[in-house]
Short mmCIF file of C-alpha atoms in Angstrom, two decimals:
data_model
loop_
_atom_site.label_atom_id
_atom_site.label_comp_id
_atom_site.label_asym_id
_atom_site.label_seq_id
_atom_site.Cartn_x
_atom_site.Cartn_y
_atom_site.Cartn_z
CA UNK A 1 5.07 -11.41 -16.13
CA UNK A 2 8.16 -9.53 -17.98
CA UNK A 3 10.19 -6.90 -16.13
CA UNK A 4 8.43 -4.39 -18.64
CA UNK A 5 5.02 -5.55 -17.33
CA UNK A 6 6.12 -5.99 -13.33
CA UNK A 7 7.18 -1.85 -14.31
CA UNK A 8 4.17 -1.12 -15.70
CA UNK A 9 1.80 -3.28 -12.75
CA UNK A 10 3.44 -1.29 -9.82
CA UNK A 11 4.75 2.31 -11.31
CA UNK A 12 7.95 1.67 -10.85
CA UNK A 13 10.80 2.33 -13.42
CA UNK A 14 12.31 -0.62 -15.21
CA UNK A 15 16.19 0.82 -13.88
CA UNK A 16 15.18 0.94 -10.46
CA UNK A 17 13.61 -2.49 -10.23
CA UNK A 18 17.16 -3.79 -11.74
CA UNK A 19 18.09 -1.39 -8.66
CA UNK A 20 16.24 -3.13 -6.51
CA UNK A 21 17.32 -6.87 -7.79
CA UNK A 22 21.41 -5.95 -7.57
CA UNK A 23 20.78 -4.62 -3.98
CA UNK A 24 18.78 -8.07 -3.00
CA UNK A 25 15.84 -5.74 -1.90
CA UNK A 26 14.01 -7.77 -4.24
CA UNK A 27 14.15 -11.62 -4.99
CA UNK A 28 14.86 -12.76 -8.13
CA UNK A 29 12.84 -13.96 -10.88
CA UNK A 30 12.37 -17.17 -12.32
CA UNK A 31 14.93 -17.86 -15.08
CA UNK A 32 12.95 -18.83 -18.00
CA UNK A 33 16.04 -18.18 -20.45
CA UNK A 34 19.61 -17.25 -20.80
CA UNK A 35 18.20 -13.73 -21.01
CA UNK A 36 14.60 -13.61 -19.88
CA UNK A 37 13.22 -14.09 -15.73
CA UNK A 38 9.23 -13.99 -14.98
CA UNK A 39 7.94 -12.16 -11.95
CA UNK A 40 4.77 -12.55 -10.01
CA UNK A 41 2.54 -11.34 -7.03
CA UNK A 42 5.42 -11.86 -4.31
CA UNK A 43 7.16 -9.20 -6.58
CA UNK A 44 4.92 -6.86 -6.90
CA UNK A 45 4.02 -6.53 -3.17
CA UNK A 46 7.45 -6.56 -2.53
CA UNK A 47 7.84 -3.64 -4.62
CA UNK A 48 4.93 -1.90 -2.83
CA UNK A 49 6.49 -2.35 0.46
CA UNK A 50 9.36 -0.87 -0.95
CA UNK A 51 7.67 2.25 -2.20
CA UNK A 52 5.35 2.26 0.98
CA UNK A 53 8.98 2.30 3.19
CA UNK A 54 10.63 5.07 0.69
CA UNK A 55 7.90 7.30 0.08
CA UNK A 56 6.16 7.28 2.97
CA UNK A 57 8.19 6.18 5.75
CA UNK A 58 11.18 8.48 3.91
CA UNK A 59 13.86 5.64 5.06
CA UNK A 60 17.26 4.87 3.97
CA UNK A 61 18.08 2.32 1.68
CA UNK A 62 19.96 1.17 4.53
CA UNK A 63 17.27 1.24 6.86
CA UNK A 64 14.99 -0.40 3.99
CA UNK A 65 17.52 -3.42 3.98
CA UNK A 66 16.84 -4.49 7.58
CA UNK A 67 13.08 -4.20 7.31
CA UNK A 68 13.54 -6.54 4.24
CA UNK A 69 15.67 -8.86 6.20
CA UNK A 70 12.84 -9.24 8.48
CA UNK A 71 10.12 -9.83 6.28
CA UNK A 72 12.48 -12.05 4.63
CA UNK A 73 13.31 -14.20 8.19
CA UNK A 74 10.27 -16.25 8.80
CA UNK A 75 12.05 -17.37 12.36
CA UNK A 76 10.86 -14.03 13.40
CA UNK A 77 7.34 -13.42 14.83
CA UNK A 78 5.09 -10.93 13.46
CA UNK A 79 5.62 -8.65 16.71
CA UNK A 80 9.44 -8.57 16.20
CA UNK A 81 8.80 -8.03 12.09
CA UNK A 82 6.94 -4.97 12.55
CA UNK A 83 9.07 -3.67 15.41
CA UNK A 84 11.72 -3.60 12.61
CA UNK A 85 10.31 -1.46 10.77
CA UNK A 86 8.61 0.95 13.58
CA UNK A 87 11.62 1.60 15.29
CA UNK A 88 13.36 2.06 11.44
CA UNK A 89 10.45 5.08 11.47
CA UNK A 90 11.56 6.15 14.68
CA UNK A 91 14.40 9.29 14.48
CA UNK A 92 17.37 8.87 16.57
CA UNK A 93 18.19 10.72 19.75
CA UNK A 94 21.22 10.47 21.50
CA UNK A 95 20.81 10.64 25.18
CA UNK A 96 22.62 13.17 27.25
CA UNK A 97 24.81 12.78 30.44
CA UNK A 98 23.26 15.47 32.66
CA UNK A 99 20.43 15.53 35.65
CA UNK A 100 18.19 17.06 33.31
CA UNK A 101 17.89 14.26 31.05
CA UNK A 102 18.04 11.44 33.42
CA UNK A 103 14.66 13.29 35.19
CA UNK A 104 13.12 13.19 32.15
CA UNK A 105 13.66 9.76 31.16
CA UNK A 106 12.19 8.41 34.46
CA UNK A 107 9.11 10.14 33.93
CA UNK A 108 8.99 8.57 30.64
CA UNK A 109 9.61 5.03 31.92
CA UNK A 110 7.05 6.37 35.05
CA UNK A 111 4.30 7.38 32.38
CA UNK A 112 4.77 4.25 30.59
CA UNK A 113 4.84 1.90 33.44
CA UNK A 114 1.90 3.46 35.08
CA UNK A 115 -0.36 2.89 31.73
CA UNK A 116 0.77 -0.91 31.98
CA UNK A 117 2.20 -0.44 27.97
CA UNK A 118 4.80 -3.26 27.02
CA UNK A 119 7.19 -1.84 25.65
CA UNK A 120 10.58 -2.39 25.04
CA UNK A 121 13.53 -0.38 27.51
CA UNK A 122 15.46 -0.26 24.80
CA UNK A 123 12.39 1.42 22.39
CA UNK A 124 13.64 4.50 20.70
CA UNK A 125 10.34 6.49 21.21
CA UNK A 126 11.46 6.55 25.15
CA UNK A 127 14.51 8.70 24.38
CA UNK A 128 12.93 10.33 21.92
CA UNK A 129 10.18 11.70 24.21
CA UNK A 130 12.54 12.24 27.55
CA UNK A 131 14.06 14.67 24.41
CA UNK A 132 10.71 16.63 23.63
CA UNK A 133 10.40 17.35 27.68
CA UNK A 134 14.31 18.25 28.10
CA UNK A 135 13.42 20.54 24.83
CA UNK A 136 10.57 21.95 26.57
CA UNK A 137 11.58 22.51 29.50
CA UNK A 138 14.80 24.36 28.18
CA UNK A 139 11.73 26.87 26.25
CA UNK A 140 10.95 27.52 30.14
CA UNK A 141 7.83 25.51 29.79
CA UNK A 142 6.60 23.54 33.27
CA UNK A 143 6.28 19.50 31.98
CA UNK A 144 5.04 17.48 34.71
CA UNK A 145 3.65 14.10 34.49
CA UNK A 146 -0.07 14.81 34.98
CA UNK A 147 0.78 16.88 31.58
CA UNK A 148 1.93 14.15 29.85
CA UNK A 149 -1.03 11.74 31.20
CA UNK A 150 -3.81 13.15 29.07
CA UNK A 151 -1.72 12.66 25.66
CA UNK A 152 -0.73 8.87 26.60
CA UNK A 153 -4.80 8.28 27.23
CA UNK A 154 -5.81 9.87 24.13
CA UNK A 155 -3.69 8.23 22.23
CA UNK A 156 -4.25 4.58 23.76
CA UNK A 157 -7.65 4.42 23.22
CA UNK A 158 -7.27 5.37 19.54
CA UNK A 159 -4.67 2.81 18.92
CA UNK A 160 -6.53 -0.12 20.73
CA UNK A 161 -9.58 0.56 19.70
CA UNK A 162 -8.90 1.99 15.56
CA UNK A 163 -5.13 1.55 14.58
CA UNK A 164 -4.45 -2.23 15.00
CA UNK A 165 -7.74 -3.34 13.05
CA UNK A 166 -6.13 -1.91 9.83
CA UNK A 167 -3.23 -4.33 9.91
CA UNK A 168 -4.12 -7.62 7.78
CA UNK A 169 -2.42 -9.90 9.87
CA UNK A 170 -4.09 -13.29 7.82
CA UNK A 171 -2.09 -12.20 4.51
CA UNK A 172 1.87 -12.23 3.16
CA UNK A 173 4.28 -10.35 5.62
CA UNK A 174 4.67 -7.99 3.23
CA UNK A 175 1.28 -7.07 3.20
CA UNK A 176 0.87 -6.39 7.20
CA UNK A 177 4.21 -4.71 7.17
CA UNK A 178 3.16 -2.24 4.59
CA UNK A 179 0.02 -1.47 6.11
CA UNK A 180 1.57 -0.89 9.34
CA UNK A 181 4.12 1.33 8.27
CA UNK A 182 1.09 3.28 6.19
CA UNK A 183 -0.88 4.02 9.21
CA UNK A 184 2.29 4.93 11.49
CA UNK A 185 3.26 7.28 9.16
CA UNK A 186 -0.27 8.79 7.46
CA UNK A 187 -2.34 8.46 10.16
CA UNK A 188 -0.10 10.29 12.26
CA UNK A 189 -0.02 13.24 9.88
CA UNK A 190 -3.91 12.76 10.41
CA UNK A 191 -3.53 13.11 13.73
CA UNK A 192 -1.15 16.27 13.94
CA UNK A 193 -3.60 18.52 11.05
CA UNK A 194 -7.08 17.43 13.21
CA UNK A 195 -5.16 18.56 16.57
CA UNK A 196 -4.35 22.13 14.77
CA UNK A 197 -7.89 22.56 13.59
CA UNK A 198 -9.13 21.62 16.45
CA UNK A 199 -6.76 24.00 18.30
CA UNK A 200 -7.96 27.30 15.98
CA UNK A 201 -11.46 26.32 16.95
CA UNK A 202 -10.38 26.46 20.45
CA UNK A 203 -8.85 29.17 19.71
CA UNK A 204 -11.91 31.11 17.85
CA UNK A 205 -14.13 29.90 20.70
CA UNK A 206 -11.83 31.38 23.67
CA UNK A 207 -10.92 34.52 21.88
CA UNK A 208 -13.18 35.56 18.35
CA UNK A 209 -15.83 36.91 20.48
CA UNK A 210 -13.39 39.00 22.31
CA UNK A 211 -11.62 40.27 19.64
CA UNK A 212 -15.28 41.03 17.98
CA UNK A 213 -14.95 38.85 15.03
CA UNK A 214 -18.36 37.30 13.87
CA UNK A 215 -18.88 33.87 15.66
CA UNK B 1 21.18 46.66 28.85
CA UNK B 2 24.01 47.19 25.97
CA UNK B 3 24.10 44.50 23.18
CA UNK B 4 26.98 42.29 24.57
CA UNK B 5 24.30 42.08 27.84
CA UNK B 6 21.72 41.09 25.36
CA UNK B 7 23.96 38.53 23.36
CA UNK B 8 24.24 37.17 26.78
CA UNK B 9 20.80 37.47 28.58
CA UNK B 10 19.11 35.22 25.50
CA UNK B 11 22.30 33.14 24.22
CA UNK B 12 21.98 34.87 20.61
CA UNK B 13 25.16 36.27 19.71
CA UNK B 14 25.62 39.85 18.34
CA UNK B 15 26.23 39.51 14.98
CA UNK B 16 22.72 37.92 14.48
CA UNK B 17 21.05 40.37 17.00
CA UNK B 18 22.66 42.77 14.73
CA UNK B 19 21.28 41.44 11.76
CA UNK B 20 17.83 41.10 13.45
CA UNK B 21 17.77 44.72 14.17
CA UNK B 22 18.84 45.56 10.32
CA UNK B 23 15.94 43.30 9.11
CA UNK B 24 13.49 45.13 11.43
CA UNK B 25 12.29 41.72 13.07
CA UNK B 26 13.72 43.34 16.54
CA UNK B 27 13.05 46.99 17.23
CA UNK B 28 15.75 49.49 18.19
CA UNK B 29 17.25 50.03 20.92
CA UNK B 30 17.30 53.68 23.20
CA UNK B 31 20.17 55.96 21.59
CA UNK B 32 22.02 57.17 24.83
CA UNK B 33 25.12 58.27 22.34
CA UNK B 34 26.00 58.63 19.05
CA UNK B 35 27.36 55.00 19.45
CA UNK B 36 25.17 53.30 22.05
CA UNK B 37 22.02 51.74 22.31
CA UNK B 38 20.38 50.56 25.39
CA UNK B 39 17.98 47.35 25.40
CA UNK B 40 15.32 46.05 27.50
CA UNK B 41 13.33 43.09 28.67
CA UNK B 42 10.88 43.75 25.40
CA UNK B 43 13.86 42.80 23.67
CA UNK B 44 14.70 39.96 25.45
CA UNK B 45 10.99 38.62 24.67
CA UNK B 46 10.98 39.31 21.14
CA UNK B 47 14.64 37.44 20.64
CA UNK B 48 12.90 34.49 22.49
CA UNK B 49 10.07 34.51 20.49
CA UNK B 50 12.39 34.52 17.35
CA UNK B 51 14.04 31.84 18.36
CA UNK B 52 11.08 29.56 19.09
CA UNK B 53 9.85 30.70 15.43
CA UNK B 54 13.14 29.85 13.91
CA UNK B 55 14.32 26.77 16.23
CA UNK B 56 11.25 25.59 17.33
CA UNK B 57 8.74 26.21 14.75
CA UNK B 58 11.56 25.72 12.05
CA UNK B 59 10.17 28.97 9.89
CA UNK B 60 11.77 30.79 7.28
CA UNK B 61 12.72 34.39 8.02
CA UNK B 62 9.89 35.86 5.59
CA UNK B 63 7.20 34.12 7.75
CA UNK B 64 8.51 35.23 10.93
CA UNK B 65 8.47 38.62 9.56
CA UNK B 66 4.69 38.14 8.88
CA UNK B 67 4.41 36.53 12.34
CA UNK B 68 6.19 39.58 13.85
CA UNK B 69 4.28 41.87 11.93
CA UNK B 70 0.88 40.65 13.79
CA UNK B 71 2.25 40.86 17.02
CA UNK B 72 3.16 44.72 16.50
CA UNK B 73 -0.46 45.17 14.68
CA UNK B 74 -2.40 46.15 17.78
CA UNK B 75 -5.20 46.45 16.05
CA UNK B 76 -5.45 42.94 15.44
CA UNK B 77 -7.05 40.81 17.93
CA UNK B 78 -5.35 37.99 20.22
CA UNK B 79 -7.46 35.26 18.11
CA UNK B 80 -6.40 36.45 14.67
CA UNK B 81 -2.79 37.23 15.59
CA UNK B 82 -2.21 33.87 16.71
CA UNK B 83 -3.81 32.25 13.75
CA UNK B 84 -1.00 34.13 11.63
CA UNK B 85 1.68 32.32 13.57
CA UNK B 86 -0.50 29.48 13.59
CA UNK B 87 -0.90 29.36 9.59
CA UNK B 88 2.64 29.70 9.27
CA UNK B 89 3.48 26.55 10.87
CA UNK B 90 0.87 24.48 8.44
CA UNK B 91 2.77 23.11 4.73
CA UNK B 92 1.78 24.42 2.02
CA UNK B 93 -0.64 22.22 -0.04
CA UNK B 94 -1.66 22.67 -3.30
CA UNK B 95 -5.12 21.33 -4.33
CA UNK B 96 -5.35 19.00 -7.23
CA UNK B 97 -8.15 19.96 -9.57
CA UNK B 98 -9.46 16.11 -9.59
CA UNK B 99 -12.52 13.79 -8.28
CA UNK B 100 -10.31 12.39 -5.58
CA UNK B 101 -9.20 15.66 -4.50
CA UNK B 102 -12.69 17.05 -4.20
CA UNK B 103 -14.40 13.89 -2.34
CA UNK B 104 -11.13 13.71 0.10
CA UNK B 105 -11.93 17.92 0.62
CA UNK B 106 -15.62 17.22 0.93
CA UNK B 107 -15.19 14.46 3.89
CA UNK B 108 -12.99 17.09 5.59
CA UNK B 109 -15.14 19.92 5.69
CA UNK B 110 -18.04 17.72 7.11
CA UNK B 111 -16.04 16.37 9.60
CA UNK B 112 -15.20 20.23 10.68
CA UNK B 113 -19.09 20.81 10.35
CA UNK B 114 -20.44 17.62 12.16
CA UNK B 115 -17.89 18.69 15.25
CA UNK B 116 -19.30 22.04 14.85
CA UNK B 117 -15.61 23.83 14.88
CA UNK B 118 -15.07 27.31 13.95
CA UNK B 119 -12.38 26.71 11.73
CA UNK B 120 -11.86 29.41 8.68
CA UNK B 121 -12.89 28.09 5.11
CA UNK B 122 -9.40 29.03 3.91
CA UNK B 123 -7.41 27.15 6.99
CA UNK B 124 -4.72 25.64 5.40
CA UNK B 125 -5.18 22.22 7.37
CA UNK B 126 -8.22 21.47 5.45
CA UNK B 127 -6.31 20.88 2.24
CA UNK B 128 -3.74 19.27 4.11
CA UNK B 129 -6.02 16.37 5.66
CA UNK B 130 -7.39 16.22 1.91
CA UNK B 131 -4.02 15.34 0.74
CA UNK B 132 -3.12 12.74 3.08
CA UNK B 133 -6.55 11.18 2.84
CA UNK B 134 -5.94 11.42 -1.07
CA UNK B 135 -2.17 9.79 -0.51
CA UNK B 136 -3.75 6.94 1.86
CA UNK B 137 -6.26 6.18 -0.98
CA UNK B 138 -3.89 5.91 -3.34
CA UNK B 139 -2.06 3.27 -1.25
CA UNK B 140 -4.88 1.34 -1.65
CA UNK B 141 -6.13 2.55 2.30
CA UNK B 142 -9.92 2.97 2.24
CA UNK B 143 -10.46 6.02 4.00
CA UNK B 144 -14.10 7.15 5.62
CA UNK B 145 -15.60 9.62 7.84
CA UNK B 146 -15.80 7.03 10.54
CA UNK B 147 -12.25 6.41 10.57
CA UNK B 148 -11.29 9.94 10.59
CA UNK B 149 -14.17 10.64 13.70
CA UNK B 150 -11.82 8.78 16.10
CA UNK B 151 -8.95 11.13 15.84
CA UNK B 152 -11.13 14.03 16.00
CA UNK B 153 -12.45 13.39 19.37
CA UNK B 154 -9.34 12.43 20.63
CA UNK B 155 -7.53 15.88 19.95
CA UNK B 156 -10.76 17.58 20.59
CA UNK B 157 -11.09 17.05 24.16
CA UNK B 158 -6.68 17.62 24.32
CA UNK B 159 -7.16 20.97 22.91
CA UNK B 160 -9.86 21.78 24.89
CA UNK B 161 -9.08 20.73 28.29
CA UNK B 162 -5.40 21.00 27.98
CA UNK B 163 -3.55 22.76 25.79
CA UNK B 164 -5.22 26.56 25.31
CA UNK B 165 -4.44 26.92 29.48
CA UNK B 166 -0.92 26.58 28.59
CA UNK B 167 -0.95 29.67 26.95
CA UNK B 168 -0.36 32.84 29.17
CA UNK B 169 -3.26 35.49 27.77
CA UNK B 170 -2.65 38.06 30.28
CA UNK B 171 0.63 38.98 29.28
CA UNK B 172 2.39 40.45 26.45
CA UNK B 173 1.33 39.56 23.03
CA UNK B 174 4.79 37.76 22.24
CA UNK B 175 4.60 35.86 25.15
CA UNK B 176 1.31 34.17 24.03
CA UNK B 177 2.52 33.38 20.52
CA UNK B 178 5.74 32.08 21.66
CA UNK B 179 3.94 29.61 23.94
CA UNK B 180 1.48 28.64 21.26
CA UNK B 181 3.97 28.28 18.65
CA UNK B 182 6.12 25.82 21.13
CA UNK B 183 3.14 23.94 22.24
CA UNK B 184 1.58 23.24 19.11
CA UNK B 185 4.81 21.72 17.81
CA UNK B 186 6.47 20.57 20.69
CA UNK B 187 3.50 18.99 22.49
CA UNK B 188 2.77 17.85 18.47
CA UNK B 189 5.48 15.63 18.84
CA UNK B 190 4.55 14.44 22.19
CA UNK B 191 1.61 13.18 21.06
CA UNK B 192 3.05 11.49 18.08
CA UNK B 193 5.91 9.41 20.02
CA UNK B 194 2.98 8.88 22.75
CA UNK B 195 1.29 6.94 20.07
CA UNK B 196 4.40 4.92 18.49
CA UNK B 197 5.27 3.88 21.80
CA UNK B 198 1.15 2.92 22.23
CA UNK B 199 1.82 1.18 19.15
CA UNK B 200 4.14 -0.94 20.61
CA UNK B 201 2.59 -1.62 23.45
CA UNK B 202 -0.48 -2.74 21.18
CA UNK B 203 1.33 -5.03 18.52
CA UNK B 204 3.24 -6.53 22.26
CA UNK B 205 -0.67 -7.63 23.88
CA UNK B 206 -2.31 -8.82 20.08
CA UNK B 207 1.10 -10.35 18.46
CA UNK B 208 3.54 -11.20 21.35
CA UNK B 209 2.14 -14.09 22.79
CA UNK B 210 1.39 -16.12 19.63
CA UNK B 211 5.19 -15.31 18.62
CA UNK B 212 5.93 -16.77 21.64
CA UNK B 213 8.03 -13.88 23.29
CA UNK B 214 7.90 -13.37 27.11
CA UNK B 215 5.08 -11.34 28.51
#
């Protein structure tokens, strides 16, 4: 297909695409003549990864690049491909030098180790979470392990038994990276709406009938 | 306590205390001269509770008004002034008047109805699950009640058994609301690097070993 139709196939604007070719995010066509390339499928899933990594995953261009580079190294497994672009998703957090912090980031390492997860030291989400508890605690609230247990099992289950199954791991690398970065991203906005509907039922359940609103 | 004891009893510094007092968000303090005002440990809960709205909770000023507003309405219940701070905290969606819109809605409000939650008609989370459901169809993500249940009983039994005891009911009214509004986001983002780092773990047991990586 033309530029106009590989536009016209995947939504996106004929400028960006050129975009997108200058800044290698997306291969070139063939060259049928001095002035004409073709595109094909390859393209347009590239394009929707692209879109999938911008829109929903809100990264950088920058950030976009190494994901790319990934995809784009077939020397890399598919476990090290989609870290790339997890730990792209994940924000940054600079760890502090105090007592505090280092407390925190042992019972992160502690909660993790005692669920038997593999995951990297080096993962982001492990300073990222030591954070949340340092922020926490700061707010005067008590965070103790055994509070942290019940969120690590909740989650584990769902992403065992639900999350992975979405991935389509048999297709182009494009394709499973998209997905992944899909359900990261959308299904954890699922998650965070159900949790605060669930928590005004909870809510209406403890307290309506006190405060004599109808059940 | 003077102001300058207040700056330094909640770490907000005078010129915004001052402004919080102008804007009504913090009530006066006891004239003891024509140029004094005393202040008291009610004021030190209400500039915490500001600060969790504003730091925390990242809310515009107008909504913390409305948030501060129901805690000095006595005459609304624990349940309802909760759910004000509560609302506050949920984006703003705006239905689309469209087939997609309405099935994605539909699927939510069952799901509410099949868990049997007391969750009001008008909560804004139910049109903001119907947008992401609508935004993961669009990506070409088939989306169905039964992957939606998972989630649901996940954060059900959270809320349930964990999260409402965090929140002190036998105290004053800002205390409660402050806790809520710093559990519901703070423990929200507990849960959500929880599952990235489950993630992880996952993609490590399925992927890792046919990418040959070490175990």
């Amino acid at each position: 297909m033309r530029i106009s139709q590989l536009s016209e196939a995947t939504g996106v604007p004929i400028p960006t695409i050129k975009y997108y070719l200058r800044e290698g995010l997306l291969p070139p066509g063939e060259q049928v003549s001095a002035t004409r390339s073709v595109y094909g499928a390859p393209h347009v899933r590239r394009l929707r990864l692209i879109r999938a990594l911008l829109e929903v995953g809100k990264l950088p261009i920058s950030a976009i690049r190494a994901v790319i580079e990934a995809v784009e190294d077939e020397s890399k497994g598919v476990h090290e491909m989609l870290g790339t672009a997890h730990y792209a998703l994940s924000p940054k957090t600079e760890p502090e030098d105090t007592p505090e912090w280092a407390d925190a980031r042992a019972m992160v390492d502690e909660l993790i180790r005692e669920r038997g997860w593999r995951v990297d030291p080096a993962a982001p989400g492990r300073d990222e979470l030591a954070q949340t508890i340092v922020t926490l605690r700061r707010l005067d609230q008590q965070v103790t392990l055994p509070d942290l247990r019940p969120y690590a099992a909740a989650v584990g289950g769902l992403v065992r038994d639900h999350e992975m199954s979405r991935i389509p791991f048999d297709g182009p690398r494009e394709s499973a990276i998209e997905a992944h970065v899909i359900g990261t991203v959308l299904y954890g906005r699922v998650l965070d709406v159900v949790r605060r509907l669930a928590e005004e039922s909870e809510s209406a359940r403890l307290l309506a009938d006190a405060d004599g609103l109808p059940k």
